[in-house]
Amino acid sequence: MNLDGKRILLTGASGGIGEALAHALASHGATLLLHGRKSAALEALRQQLPNPERHHCLCADLCHPQERRQLVNAPVLADGVDILINNAGTNQFAWLEDQTEEQITAQIELNTLAPILLTRALLPKLRTPGLIMNIGSSFGAIGYAGYSAYCASKFAMRGFSEALGRELEGSGIKVLHFAPRATRTHLNSPDVYAMNVALGTQTDSPDEVAEWAVASLEREQIRTWIGWPEKLFVRLNALLPGLVDRALAKQHSIISRFAHPLAHKEGSQ
Ligand SMILES: NC(=O)c1ccc[n+]([C@@H]2O[C@H](COP(=O)([O-])OP(=O)(O)OC[C@H]3O[C@@H](n4cnc5c(N)ncnc54)[C@H](OP(=O)(O)O)[C@@H]3O)[C@@H](O)[C@H]2O)c1
């Protein structure tokens, strides 16, 4: 799809990938409906974009039904949108036993339930031809220690994207699943960055990810996996999960040191 002149609702526009994506989309001539929870941050972003007068800011906590409804019914959405990008997300890197009920709930609510409900509510406002892009993760295809709840939420989004895409066959609306690997944003805690260095895991910049997401939108690519060797691991995990079990078992002690640090302190006494 040519993005010039398209109206795009981008959730999580105030985050690392969201902000980079907003810049990339605006530079391709799109009109943006920038979503986040903090109006000052959104307004500052809007002012930095080319043709700021064309773009709009929409504040809502997507985990609150009432705020989600207000977002869907915002006057600026009355004319519909060409593209919905479900990008807002959160994660918690820790052994499951160390995660609180609230942290687990927040990941499932924001990463899975909110985009599904938002998508359903916005379907009548999606113009055709239209696109829905769900921002997944390589952890939506590879179960990774320390990310059990996050993986659950992103595996679910991959299934949702695939099923909805097949459901909407012939409707003029396509559903794209775009899955970055580790990206340098505030989503990841200092422990995650330290672990990635210890494991030699590559991380991408938000600008690179935004560029690839724009290319996926332009090509209307249904499935996009970012990064090497992550792309290979995604395929291997689907075909030969036992092989990936064994490869990741070798990383277990390093992951555990960062995801479950208290156990290591106790163990060292
Ligand atoms: N960074 C990575 O390593 C990585 C890798 C693969 C996939 N991803 C995925 O990429 C997407 C963007 O991640 P990111 O790295 O850009 O994260 P980020 O920098 O932490 O930004 C998260 C965004 O989500 C918004 N948000 C958080 N809680 C919300 C809520 N309850 N209601 C509405 N909005 C909320 C934040 O808004 P506020 O500014 O109001 O907090 C912010 O705009 C996520 O879906 C993530 O899972 C990230």
XYZ file of C-alpha atoms and ligand atoms in Angstrom:
317
model
C 0.000 0.000 0.000
C 1.265 3.445 -0.818
C 1.288 5.245 2.545
C 1.055 8.768 1.126
C -2.152 10.401 2.385
C -3.245 7.337 4.398
C -4.801 7.810 7.836
C -3.086 5.584 10.367
C -3.987 4.933 14.008
C -0.751 4.029 15.789
C -1.068 2.794 19.371
C 1.882 3.216 21.708
C 3.186 6.110 19.603
C 5.008 7.568 22.616
C 7.195 4.469 23.048
C 10.549 3.645 21.476
C 9.338 1.772 18.398
C 6.133 3.872 18.233
C 7.996 7.163 18.063
C 10.386 5.908 15.365
C 7.447 4.499 13.432
C 5.577 7.806 13.705
C 8.548 9.623 12.145
C 8.932 7.038 9.382
C 5.203 6.976 8.525
C 4.867 10.762 8.589
C 7.869 11.113 6.283
C 6.040 8.816 3.831
C 3.120 11.284 3.794
C 0.748 9.502 6.192
C -1.668 11.341 8.488
C -1.245 9.969 11.976
C -3.587 9.474 14.884
C -0.980 9.167 17.612
C -2.076 7.156 20.606
C -0.479 6.965 24.058
C -1.335 7.692 27.677
C 0.577 10.959 28.149
C -0.732 13.941 26.240
C 2.414 16.060 26.720
C 4.657 13.344 25.226
C 2.286 12.829 22.287
C 1.998 16.550 21.638
C 5.796 16.925 21.690
C 6.049 14.071 19.171
C 3.355 15.582 16.951
C 5.241 18.896 16.839
C 8.432 17.133 15.677
C 6.752 15.397 12.739
C 6.622 16.785 9.209
C 3.344 18.731 8.735
C 2.375 18.586 12.435
C -1.015 20.175 11.685
C -2.063 17.004 9.836
C -1.617 14.729 12.844
C -3.747 14.193 15.963
C -3.144 12.930 19.490
C -5.407 10.477 21.295
C -4.902 9.545 24.944
C -6.260 6.323 26.419
C -5.242 3.560 28.760
C -6.032 0.605 26.521
C -6.574 -1.670 29.516
C -9.557 0.435 30.661
C -12.752 -0.425 28.738
C -14.174 3.074 29.189
C -11.017 4.776 27.848
C -10.855 2.312 24.970
C -14.449 3.167 24.065
C -13.663 6.897 24.211
C -10.741 6.325 21.861
C -12.869 4.395 19.356
C -15.569 7.093 19.486
C -13.171 10.051 19.198
C -14.528 12.545 16.614
C -11.265 12.354 14.665
C -11.974 8.659 14.030
C -15.430 9.359 12.601
C -14.023 9.390 9.055
C -12.336 6.055 9.580
C -8.735 4.959 9.107
C -6.838 3.115 6.393
C -4.415 1.380 8.735
C -4.514 0.313 12.379
C -1.157 -0.486 13.988
C -1.473 -2.326 17.305
C 1.915 -1.446 18.762
C 1.393 -0.565 22.470
C 2.865 -3.272 24.652
C 4.614 -4.129 27.875
C 6.803 -6.881 29.232
C 8.229 -8.205 32.450
C 11.468 -10.149 32.360
C 11.544 -12.437 35.397
C 10.981 -16.034 36.384
C 7.243 -16.674 36.585
C 7.368 -17.262 40.349
C 8.825 -13.749 40.790
C 6.098 -12.010 38.785
C 3.101 -10.574 40.607
C -0.457 -11.270 39.520
C -0.706 -7.624 38.455
C 2.382 -7.868 36.216
C 1.113 -11.035 34.545
C -2.352 -9.548 34.068
C -0.929 -6.312 32.627
C 1.013 -8.207 29.946
C -1.944 -10.312 28.854
C -4.349 -7.356 28.990
C -2.232 -4.847 27.094
C -0.485 -7.168 24.645
C -3.407 -9.437 23.792
C -6.851 -8.545 25.078
C -6.682 -4.784 24.382
C -5.566 -5.086 20.707
C -8.161 -7.794 20.042
C -10.955 -5.663 21.504
C -9.668 -2.494 19.868
C -9.475 -4.231 16.503
C -13.027 -5.550 16.836
C -14.345 -2.104 17.759
C -12.477 -0.428 14.894
C -13.310 -2.917 12.141
C -16.398 -0.938 11.060
C -14.194 2.169 10.795
C -11.481 0.534 8.710
C -11.624 1.726 5.125
C -11.009 -0.711 2.309
C -8.504 -1.485 1.109
C -7.176 -1.427 4.673
C -4.426 -2.921 6.788
C -4.144 -4.042 10.380
C -0.568 -4.467 11.546
C -0.053 -6.284 14.833
C 3.369 -5.779 16.370
C 4.377 -9.182 17.673
C 7.809 -10.387 18.709
C 10.196 -13.233 17.985
C 8.972 -14.346 21.419
C 5.608 -14.897 19.724
C 7.115 -18.010 18.135
C 9.949 -18.983 20.481
C 9.163 -19.695 24.123
C 12.000 -18.102 26.097
C 12.846 -18.520 29.779
C 12.100 -15.402 31.833
C 9.357 -14.347 29.421
C 6.618 -16.932 30.013
C 3.728 -14.463 30.367
C 5.067 -12.168 27.622
C 5.524 -15.137 25.265
C 1.972 -16.268 26.048
C 0.679 -12.809 25.119
C 2.690 -12.624 21.873
C 1.999 -16.231 20.791
C -1.680 -15.309 21.190
C -1.283 -12.232 18.983
C 0.333 -14.327 16.271
C -2.625 -16.728 16.332
C -5.077 -13.834 16.391
C -3.384 -12.174 13.414
C -3.353 -15.356 11.346
C -6.943 -16.321 12.144
C -8.349 -12.834 11.603
C -6.429 -12.474 8.352
C -8.015 -15.691 7.088
C -11.445 -14.589 8.381
C -11.177 -11.290 6.496
C -10.171 -12.950 3.209
C -11.910 -11.110 0.366
C -12.978 -8.179 2.583
C -10.280 -5.787 1.379
C -8.646 -5.758 4.807
C -5.353 -7.571 5.339
C -3.840 -8.473 8.692
C -0.058 -8.260 8.972
C 1.987 -9.733 11.786
C 5.294 -7.922 12.219
C 7.716 -9.407 14.727
C 10.818 -7.499 15.837
C 13.601 -9.082 17.873
C 15.268 -7.285 20.814
C 15.108 -3.542 20.153
C 16.746 -0.744 22.140
C 13.777 0.860 23.931
C 12.633 1.431 27.510
C 10.573 -1.754 27.245
C 13.680 -3.693 28.198
C 15.089 -3.400 31.712
C 18.822 -2.941 32.422
C 18.892 -6.672 33.320
C 17.701 -7.528 29.808
C 20.402 -5.380 28.216
C 23.049 -6.957 30.472
C 21.776 -10.444 29.602
C 21.814 -9.685 25.880
C 25.439 -8.556 26.153
C 26.339 -11.703 28.112
C 24.621 -13.896 25.510
C 25.884 -11.932 22.501
C 22.266 -11.313 21.433
C 21.915 -8.662 18.700
C 19.639 -5.690 19.302
C 18.192 -3.358 16.678
C 17.587 0.373 16.871
C 13.957 1.563 16.845
C 14.707 3.447 13.603
C 15.767 0.232 11.846
C 12.656 -1.553 13.096
C 10.467 1.341 11.941
C 12.020 1.231 8.469
C 11.341 -2.517 8.181
C 7.760 -2.036 9.428
C 7.144 0.617 6.775
C 8.520 -1.744 4.110
C 6.175 -4.506 5.374
C 3.199 -2.143 5.167
C 4.144 -1.071 1.658
C 4.554 -4.684 0.549
C 1.510 -5.796 2.598
C 3.660 -8.623 3.888
C 1.521 -10.955 5.997
C 4.339 -12.327 8.165
C 7.594 -10.515 8.924
C 10.290 -11.835 11.248
C 13.201 -9.520 11.958
C 16.808 -10.523 12.460
C 19.235 -13.329 11.977
C 19.475 -15.919 13.624
C 16.014 -15.200 15.091
C 14.295 -15.911 11.730
C 16.000 -19.305 11.592
C 15.111 -20.095 15.226
C 11.457 -19.252 14.560
C 11.366 -21.846 11.780
C 13.443 -24.406 13.662
C 11.242 -24.055 16.749
C 8.165 -24.790 14.634
C 9.710 -27.829 12.952
C 12.187 -29.229 15.487
C 11.429 -27.742 18.903
C 13.604 -30.330 20.664
C 16.640 -28.874 18.917
C 15.799 -25.401 20.195
C 15.134 -26.820 23.703
C 18.699 -28.116 23.720
C 20.215 -24.899 22.328
C 18.370 -22.739 24.880
C 19.198 -25.111 27.739
C 22.828 -24.074 27.210
C 21.816 -20.447 27.897
C 19.774 -21.322 30.996
C 22.331 -20.461 33.672
C 23.043 -17.056 32.084
C 19.345 -16.231 31.639
C 18.646 -17.343 35.198
C 21.393 -15.057 36.557
C 19.517 -12.026 35.174
C 15.885 -13.195 35.421
C 16.115 -14.689 38.878
C 18.980 -12.758 40.529
C 17.895 -13.336 44.133
C 18.291 -17.103 43.799
C 21.844 -16.559 42.596
C 22.682 -14.242 45.515
C 21.201 -16.791 47.951
C 23.042 -19.596 46.159
C 26.387 -17.776 46.452
C 26.185 -17.334 50.261
N 11.678 -3.362 22.495
C 11.801 -4.650 22.145
O 12.826 -5.312 22.418
C 10.683 -5.323 21.395
C 10.961 -6.528 20.730
C 9.937 -7.180 20.063
C 8.662 -6.642 20.075
N 8.412 -5.468 20.729
C 7.035 -4.974 20.728
O 7.013 -3.686 20.136
C 5.939 -2.912 20.678
C 6.466 -1.556 21.119
O 7.449 -1.771 22.113
P 8.507 -0.654 22.576
O 9.791 -1.345 22.726
O 8.404 0.546 21.721
O 7.940 -0.332 24.040
P 7.987 1.012 24.897
O 9.086 1.893 24.466
O 7.965 0.576 26.329
O 6.584 1.709 24.538
C 5.385 1.124 24.953
C 4.222 1.955 24.454
O 3.015 1.335 24.925
C 2.236 2.319 25.608
N 1.482 1.742 26.730
C 1.987 1.101 27.816
N 0.976 0.743 28.638
C -0.177 1.179 28.058
C -1.549 1.105 28.403
N -1.968 0.509 29.524
N -2.449 1.670 27.568
C -2.049 2.279 26.430
N -0.772 2.360 26.038
C 0.149 1.823 26.837
C 3.253 3.308 26.143
O 2.574 4.518 26.400
P 3.053 5.533 27.567
O 4.087 6.411 26.944
O 1.823 6.237 27.933
O 3.611 4.669 28.673
C 4.223 3.380 24.986
O 3.738 4.248 24.001
C 5.363 -3.759 21.815
O 4.216 -4.424 21.374
C 6.465 -4.754 22.115
O 5.978 -5.951 22.687
C 9.401 -4.793 21.362
